[in-house]
mmCIF file of C-alpha atoms in Angstrom:
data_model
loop_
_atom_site.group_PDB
_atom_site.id
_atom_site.type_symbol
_atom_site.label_atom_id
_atom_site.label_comp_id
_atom_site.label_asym_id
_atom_site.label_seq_id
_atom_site.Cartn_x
_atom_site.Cartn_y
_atom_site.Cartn_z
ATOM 1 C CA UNK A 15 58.572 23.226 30.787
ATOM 2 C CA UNK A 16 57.474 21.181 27.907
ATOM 3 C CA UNK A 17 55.389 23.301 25.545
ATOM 4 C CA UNK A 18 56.136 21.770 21.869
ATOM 5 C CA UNK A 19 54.253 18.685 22.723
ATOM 6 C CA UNK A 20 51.089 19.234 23.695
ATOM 7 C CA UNK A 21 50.796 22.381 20.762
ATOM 8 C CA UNK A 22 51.653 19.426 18.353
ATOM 9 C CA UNK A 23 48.999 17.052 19.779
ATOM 10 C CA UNK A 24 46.074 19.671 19.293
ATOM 11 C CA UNK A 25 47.275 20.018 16.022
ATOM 12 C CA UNK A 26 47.029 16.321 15.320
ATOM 13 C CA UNK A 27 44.147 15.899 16.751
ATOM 14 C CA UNK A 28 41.895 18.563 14.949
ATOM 15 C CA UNK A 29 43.101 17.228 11.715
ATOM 16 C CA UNK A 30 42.139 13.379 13.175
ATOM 17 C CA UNK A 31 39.278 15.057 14.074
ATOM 18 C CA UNK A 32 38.765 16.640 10.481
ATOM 19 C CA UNK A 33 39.736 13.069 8.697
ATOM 20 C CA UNK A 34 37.280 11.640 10.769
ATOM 21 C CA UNK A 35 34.242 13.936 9.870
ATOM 22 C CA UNK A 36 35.208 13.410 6.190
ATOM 23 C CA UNK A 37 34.898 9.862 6.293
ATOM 24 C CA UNK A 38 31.845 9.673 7.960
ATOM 25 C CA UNK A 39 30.589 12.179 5.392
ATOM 26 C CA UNK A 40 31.776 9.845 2.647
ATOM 27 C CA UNK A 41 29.892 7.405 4.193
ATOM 28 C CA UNK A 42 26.969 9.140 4.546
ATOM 29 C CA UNK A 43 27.046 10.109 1.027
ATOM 30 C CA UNK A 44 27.719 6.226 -0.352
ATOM 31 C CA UNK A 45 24.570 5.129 1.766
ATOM 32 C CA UNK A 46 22.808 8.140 0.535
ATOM 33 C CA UNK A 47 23.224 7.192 -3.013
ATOM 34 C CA UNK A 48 21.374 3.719 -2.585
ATOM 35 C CA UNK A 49 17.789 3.777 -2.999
ATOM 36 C CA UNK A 50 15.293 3.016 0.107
ATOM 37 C CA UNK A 51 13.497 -0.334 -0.578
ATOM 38 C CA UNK A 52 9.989 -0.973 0.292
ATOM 39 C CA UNK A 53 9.655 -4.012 2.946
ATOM 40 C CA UNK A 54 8.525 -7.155 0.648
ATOM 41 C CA UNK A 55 4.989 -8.053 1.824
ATOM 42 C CA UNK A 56 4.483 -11.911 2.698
ATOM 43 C CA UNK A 57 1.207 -12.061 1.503
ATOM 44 C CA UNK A 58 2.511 -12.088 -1.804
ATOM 45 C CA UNK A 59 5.088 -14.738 -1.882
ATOM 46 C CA UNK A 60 3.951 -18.132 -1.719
ATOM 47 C CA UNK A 61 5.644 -20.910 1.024
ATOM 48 C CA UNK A 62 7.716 -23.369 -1.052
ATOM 49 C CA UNK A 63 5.598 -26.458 0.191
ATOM 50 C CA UNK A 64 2.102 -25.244 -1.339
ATOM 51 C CA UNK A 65 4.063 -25.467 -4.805
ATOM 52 C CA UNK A 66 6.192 -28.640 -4.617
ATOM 53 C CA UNK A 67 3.875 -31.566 -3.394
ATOM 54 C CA UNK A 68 2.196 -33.151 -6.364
ATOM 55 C CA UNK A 69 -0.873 -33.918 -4.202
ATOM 56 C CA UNK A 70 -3.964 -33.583 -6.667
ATOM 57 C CA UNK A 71 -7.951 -33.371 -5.416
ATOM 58 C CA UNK A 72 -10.181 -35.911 -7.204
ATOM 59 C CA UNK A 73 -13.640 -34.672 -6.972
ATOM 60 C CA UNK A 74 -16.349 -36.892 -7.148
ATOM 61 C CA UNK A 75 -18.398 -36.907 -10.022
ATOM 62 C CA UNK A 76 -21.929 -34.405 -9.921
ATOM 63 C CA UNK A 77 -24.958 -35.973 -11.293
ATOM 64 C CA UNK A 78 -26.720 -34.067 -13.680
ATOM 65 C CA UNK A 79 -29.550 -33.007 -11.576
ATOM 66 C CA UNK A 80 -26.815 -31.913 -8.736
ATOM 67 C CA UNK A 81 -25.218 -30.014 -11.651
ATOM 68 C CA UNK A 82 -28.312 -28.292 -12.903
ATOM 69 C CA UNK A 83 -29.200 -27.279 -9.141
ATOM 70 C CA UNK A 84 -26.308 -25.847 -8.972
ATOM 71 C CA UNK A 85 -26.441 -23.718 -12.568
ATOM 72 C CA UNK A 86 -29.717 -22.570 -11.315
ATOM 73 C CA UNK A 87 -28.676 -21.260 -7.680
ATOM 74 C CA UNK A 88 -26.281 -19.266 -9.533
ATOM 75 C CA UNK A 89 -28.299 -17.731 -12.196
ATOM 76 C CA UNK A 90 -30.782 -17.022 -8.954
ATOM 77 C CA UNK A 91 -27.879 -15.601 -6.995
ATOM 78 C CA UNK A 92 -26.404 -13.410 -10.203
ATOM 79 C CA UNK A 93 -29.716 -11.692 -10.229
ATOM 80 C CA UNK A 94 -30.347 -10.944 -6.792
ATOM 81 C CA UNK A 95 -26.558 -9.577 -6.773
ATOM 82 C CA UNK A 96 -26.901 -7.415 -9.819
ATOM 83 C CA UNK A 97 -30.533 -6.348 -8.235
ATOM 84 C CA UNK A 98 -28.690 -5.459 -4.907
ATOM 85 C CA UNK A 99 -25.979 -3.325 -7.099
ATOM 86 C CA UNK A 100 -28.452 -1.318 -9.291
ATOM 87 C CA UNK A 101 -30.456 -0.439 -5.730
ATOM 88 C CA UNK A 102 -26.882 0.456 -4.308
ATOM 89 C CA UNK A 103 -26.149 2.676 -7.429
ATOM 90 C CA UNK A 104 -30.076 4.081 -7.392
ATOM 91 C CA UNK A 105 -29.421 5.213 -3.480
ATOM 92 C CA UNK A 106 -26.174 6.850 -4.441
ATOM 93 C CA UNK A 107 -27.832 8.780 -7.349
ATOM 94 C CA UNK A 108 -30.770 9.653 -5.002
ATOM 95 C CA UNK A 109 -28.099 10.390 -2.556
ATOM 96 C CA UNK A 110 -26.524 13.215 -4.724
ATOM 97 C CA UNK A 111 -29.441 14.639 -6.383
ATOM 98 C CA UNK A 112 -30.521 15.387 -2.856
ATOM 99 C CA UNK A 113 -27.427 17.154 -1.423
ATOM 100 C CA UNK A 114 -27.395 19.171 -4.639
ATOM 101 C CA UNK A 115 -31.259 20.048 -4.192
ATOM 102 C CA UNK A 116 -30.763 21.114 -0.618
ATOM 103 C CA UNK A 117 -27.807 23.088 -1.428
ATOM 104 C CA UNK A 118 -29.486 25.213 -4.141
ATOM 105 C CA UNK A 119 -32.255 25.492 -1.783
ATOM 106 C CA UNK A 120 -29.430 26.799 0.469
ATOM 107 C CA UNK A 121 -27.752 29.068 -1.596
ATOM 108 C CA UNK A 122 -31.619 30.753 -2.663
ATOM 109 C CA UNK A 123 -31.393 30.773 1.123
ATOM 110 C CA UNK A 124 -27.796 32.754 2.023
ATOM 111 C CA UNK A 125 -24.772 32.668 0.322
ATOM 112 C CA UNK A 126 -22.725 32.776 3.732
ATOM 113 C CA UNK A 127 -23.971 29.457 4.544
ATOM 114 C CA UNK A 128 -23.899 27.890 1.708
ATOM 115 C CA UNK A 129 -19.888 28.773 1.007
ATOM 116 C CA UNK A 130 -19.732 27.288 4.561
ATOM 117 C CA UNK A 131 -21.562 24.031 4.069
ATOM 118 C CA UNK A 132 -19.436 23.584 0.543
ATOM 119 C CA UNK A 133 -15.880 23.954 2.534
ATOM 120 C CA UNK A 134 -14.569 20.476 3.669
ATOM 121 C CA UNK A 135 -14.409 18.977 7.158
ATOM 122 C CA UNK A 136 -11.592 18.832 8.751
ATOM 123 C CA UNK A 137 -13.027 16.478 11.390
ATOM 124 C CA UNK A 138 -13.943 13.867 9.159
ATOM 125 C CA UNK A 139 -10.394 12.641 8.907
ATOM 126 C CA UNK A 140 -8.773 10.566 10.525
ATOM 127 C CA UNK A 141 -12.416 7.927 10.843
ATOM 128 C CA UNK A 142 -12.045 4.943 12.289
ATOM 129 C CA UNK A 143 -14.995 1.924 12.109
ATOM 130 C CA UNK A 144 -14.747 -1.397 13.150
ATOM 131 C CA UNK A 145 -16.202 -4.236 10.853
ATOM 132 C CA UNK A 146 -19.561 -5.600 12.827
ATOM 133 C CA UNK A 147 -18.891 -8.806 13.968
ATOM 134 C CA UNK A 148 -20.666 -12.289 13.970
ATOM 135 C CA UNK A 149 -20.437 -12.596 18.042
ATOM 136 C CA UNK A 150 -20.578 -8.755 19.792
ATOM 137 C CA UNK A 151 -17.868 -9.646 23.120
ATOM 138 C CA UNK A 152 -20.693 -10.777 25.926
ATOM 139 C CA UNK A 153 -20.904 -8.347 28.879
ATOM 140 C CA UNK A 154 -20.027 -11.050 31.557
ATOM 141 C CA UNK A 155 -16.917 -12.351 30.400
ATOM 142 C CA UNK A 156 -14.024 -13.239 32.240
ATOM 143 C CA UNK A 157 -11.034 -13.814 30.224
ATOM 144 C CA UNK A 158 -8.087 -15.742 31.073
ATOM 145 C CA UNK A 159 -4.622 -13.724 30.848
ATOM 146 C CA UNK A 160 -2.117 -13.825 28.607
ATOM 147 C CA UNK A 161 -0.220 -11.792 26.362
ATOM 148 C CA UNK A 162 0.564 -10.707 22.634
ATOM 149 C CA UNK A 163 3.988 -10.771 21.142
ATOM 150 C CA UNK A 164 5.097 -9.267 18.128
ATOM 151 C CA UNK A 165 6.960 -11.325 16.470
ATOM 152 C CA UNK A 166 6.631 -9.618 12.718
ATOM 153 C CA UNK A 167 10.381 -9.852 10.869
ATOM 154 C CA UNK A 168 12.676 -6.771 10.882
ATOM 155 C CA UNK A 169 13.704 -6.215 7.453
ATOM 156 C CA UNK A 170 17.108 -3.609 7.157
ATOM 157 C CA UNK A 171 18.680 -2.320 4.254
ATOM 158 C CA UNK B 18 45.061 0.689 -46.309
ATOM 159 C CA UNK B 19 42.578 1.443 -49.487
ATOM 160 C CA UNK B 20 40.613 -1.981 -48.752
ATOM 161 C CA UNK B 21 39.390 -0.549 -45.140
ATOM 162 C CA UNK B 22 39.129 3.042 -46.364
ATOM 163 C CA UNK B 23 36.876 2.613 -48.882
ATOM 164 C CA UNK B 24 33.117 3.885 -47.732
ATOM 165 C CA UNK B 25 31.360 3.084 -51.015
ATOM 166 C CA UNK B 26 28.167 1.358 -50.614
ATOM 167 C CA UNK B 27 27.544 0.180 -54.735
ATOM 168 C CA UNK B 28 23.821 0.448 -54.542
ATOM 169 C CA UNK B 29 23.527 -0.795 -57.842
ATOM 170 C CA UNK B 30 25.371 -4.154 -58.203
ATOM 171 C CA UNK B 31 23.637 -6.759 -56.316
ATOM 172 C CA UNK B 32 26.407 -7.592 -53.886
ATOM 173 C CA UNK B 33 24.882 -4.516 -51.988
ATOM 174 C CA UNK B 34 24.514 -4.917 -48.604
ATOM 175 C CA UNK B 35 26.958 -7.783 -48.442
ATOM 176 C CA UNK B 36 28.588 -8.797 -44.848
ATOM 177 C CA UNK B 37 25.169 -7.385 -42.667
ATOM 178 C CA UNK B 38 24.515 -9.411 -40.419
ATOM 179 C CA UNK B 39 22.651 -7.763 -37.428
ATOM 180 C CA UNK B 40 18.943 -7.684 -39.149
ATOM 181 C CA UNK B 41 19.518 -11.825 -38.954
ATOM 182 C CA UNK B 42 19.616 -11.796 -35.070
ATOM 183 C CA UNK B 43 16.818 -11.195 -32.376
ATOM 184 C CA UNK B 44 16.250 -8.132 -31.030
ATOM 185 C CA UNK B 45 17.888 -6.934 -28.183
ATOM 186 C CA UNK B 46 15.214 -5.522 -25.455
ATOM 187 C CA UNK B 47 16.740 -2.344 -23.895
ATOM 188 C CA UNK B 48 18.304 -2.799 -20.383
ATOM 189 C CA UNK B 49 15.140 -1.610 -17.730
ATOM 190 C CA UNK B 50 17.094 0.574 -15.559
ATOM 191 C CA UNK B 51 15.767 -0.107 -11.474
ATOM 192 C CA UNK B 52 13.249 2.387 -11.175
ATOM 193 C CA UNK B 53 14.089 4.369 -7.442
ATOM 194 C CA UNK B 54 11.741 4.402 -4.982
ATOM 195 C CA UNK B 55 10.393 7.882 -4.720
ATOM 196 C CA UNK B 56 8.390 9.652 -2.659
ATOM 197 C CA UNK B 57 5.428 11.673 -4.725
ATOM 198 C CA UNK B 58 4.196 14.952 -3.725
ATOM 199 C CA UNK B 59 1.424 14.734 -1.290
ATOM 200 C CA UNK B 60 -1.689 16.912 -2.489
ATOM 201 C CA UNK B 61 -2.365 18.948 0.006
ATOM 202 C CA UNK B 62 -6.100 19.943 -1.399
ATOM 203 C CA UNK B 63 -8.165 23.079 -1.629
ATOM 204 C CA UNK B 64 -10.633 24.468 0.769
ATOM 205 C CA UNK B 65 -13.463 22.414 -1.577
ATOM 206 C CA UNK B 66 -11.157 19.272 -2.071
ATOM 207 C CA UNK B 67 -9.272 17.043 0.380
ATOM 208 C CA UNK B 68 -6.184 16.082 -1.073
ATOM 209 C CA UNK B 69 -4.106 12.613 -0.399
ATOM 210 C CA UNK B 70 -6.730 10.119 1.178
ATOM 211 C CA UNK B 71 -5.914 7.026 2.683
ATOM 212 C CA UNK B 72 -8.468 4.075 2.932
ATOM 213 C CA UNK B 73 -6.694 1.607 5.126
ATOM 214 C CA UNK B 74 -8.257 -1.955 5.540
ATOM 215 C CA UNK B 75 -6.722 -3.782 8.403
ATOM 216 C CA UNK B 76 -7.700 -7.490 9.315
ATOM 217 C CA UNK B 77 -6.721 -10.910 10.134
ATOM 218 C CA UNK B 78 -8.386 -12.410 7.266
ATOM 219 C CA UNK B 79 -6.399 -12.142 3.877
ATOM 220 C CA UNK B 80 -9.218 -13.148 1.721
ATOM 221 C CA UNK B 81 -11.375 -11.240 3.234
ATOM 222 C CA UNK B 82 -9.547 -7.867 3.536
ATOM 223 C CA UNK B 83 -8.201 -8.231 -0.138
ATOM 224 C CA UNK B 84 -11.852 -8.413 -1.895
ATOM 225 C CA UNK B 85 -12.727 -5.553 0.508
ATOM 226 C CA UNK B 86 -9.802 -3.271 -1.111
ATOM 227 C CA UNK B 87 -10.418 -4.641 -4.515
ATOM 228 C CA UNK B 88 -14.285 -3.753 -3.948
ATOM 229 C CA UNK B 89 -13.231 0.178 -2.832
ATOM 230 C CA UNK B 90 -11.080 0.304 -5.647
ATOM 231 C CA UNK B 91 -13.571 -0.547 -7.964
ATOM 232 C CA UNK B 92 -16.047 1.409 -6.402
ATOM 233 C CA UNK B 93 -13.703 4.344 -6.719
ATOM 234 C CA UNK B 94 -13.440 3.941 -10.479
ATOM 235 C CA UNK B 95 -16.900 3.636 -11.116
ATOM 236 C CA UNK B 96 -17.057 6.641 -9.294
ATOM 237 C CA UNK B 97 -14.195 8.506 -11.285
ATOM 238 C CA UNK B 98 -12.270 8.893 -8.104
ATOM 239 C CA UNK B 99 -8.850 9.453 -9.133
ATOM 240 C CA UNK B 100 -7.115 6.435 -7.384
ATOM 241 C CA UNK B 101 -3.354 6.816 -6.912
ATOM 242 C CA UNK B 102 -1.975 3.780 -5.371
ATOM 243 C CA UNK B 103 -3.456 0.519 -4.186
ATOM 244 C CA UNK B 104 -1.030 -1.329 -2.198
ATOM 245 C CA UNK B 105 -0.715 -3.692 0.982
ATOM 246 C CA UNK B 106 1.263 -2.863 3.797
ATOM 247 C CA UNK B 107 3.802 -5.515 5.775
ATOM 248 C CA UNK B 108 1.867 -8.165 7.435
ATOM 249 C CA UNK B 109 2.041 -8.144 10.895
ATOM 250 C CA UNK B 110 2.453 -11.613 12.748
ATOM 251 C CA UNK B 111 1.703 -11.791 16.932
ATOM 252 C CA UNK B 112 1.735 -14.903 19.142
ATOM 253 C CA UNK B 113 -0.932 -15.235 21.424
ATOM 254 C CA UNK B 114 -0.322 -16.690 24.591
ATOM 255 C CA UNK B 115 -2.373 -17.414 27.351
ATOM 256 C CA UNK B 116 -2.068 -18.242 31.067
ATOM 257 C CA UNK B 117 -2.838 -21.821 32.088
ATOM 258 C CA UNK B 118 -5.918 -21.485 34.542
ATOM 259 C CA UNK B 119 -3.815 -24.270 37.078
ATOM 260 C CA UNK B 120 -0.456 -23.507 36.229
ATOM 261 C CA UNK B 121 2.202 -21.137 35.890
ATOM 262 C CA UNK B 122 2.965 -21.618 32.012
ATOM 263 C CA UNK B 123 2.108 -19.728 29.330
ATOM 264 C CA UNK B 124 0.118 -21.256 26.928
ATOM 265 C CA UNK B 125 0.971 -21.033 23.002
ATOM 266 C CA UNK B 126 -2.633 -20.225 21.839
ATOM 267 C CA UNK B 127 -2.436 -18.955 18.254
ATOM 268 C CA UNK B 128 -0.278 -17.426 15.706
ATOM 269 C CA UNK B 129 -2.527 -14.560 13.933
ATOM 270 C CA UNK B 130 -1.141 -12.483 10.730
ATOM 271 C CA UNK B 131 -2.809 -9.224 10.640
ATOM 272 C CA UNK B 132 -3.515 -7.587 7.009
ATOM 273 C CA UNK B 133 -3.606 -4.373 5.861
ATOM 274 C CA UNK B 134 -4.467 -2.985 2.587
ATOM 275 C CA UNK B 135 -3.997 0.851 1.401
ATOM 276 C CA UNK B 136 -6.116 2.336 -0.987
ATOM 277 C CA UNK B 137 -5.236 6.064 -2.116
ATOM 278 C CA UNK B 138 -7.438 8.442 -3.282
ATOM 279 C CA UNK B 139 -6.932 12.036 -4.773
ATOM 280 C CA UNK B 140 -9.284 15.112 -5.392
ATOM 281 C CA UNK B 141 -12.090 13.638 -2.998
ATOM 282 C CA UNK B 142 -14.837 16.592 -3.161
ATOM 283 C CA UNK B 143 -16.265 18.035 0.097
ATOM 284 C CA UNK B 144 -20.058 17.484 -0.417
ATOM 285 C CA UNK B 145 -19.032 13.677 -1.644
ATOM 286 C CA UNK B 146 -16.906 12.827 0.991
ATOM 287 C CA UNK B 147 -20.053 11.672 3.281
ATOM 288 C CA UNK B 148 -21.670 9.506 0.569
ATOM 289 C CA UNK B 149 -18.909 7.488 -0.235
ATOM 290 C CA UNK B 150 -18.066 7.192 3.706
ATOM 291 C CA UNK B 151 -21.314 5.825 3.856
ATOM 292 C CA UNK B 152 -21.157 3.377 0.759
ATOM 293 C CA UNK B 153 -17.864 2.098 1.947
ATOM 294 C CA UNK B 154 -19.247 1.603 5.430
ATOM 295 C CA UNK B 155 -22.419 -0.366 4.137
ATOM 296 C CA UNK B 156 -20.032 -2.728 2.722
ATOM 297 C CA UNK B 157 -18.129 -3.456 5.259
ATOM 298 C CA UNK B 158 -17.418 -7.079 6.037
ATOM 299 C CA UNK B 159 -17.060 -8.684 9.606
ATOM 300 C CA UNK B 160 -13.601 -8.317 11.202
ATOM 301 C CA UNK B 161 -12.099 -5.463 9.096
ATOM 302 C CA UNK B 162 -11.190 -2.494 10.450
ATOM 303 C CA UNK B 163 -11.264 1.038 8.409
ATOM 304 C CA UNK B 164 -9.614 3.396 8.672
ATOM 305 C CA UNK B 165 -9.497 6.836 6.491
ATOM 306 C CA UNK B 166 -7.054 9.488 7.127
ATOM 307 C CA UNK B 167 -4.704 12.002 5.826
ATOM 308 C CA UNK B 168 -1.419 10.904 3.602
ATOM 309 C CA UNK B 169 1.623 11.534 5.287
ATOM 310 C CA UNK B 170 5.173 11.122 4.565
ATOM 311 C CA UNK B 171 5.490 8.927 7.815
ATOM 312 C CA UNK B 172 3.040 7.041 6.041
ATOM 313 C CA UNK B 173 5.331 6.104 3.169
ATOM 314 C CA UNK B 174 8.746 6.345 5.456
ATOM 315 C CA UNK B 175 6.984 3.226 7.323
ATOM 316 C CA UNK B 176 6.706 1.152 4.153
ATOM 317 C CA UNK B 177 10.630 1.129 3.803
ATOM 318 C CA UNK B 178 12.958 -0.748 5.085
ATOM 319 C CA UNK B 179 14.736 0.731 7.972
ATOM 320 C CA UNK B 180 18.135 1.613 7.130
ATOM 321 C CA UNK B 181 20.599 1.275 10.518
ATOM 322 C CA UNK B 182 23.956 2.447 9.341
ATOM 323 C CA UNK B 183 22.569 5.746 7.944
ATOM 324 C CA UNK B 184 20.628 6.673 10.866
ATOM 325 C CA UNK B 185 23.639 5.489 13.209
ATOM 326 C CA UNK B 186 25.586 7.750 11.276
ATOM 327 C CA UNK B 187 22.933 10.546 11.402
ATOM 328 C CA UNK B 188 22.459 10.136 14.895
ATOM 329 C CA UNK B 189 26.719 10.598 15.325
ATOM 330 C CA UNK B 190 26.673 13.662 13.135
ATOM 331 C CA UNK B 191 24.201 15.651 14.611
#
């Protein structure tokens, strides 16, 4: 019966085998060795045709009282900005002089509840808000259907 | 043999110095090497502190969302909240199709690009946290979307690019 063969094809195949994990690992190791790149963001790249058209806006020319109108509205809307700031930064001092008040007040109080109102939340993250919107959806609605593709580009290395 | 031997500089005669050349040309700027894109260590934070923060704007509305993530970063610095990284995330792009009310077709509605911008914090105190939740949620414009959570390393993993020979190969390995 034939026995020389098939002991020789084991043989060559474990070392095939072997040869083949060692190129793979070479591979591995040559793709390794290149850095990951971050996906270039679109936002940031301008489209070709906003920078080769020679198209140029002529504005009309502002009479001097239009002019002055305007300087005005903006020295009226610089201070009722910077007045809206200082009240934001006035409620956020306010803000923390009262937390600390209430926690000394605390502390006078118990220590035990004090270390445990000083400990961070862990239920605070993750939060999630939406922005409030111009139109809230109306209750009675009926929208027609459709559906969303993603069509977003696939960047590989 | 003497000629190209000879290491003597003559300091004193005034043909000192002759034959340099290189002070004559402009400088050379060293070579910047590429600098690899590394993961940093993600602060896990003390009982008091939370560690890696992310503040991430999402929106349709590029203008919008982009003064909204410049306004928390400032914000943060007036603050002193130590800010890590401020960076945007891949825009996302969907097509919005809708069913034709007597028809069968689908309808090409719109194309909308959704924007996201990350801000990351570090060091965020417990008893603060609230407050600036509260400031950043005041300001809030129409249409953005905020979200605060947690750094992970999926987070960064999902800014690269996917890599589809080295996980093929991964995948064979294992």
């Amino acid at each position: 019966p034939c026995r020389a063969q098939p002991k020789k094809k084991k043989k060559v195949d474990v070392r095939k085998e072997q040869a083949q994990k060692e190129r793979m690992k070479k591979k591995l190791k040559k793709l390794e060795k290149a850095a990951p790149e971050l996906i270039p963001i679109e936002d940031f790249i301008t489209p070709l045709k906003y920078s080769e058209s020679n198209r140029v806006r002529s504005l009309p020319a502002l009479s001097p009282e239009e002019s002055e109108r305007r300087v005005l509205l903006l020295k009226k809307w610089c201070l009722f900005k910077q007045k809206q700031d200082e009240a934001e930064k006035k409620a956020i001092k306010a803000l923390v002089a009262s937390q600390e008040e209430a926690l000394q007040e605390l502390r006078l109080e118990s220590e035990d509840l004090y270390e445990a109102a000083i400990r961070r939340d862990e239920e605070l993250f993750p939060f999630e808000r939406d922005g409030p919107s111009y139109t809230p959806p109306l209750p009675g609605y009926d929208p027609p259907e459709g559906k969303c593709i993603d069509i977003t580009k696939v960047y590989t290395q | 043999d003497a000629l190209l031997g000879c290491h003597r500089s003559y300091r004193s005669r005034p043909t000192h110095g002759i034959g340099k050349f290189k002070y004559l040309l402009p400088k050379e700027v060293p070579k910047k090497k590429k600098e690899k894109v590394q993961m940093k260590e993600i602060d896990a934070g003390t009982e008091y502190q939370y560690g890696d923060v992310n503040i991430q704007m999402t929106s349709y509305d590029l203008c919008l969302v982009e003064h909204f993530a410049q306004h928390v970063h400032r914000l943060c610095n007036r603050l002193s909240i130590r800010v890590n990284e401020s960076y945007a995330m891949p825009t996302k792009t969907n097509e919005v199709l809708f069913m034709e009310e007597r028809g069968s077709k689908m309808q090409l509605d719109a194309v909308l690009t959704t924007h996201q911008r990350v801000v990351q914090i570090r060091g965020l105190s417990s008893t603060f946290a609230p407050i600036l939740l509260e400031i950043i949620q005041s300001n809030q414009p129409e249409g953005v979307h905020l979200l605060m959570k947690q750094h992970t390393e999926a987070d960064f993993k999902s800014r690269l690019k996917a890599r589809r020979e080295l996980e093929e190969l991964l995948a064979e390995m294992s």
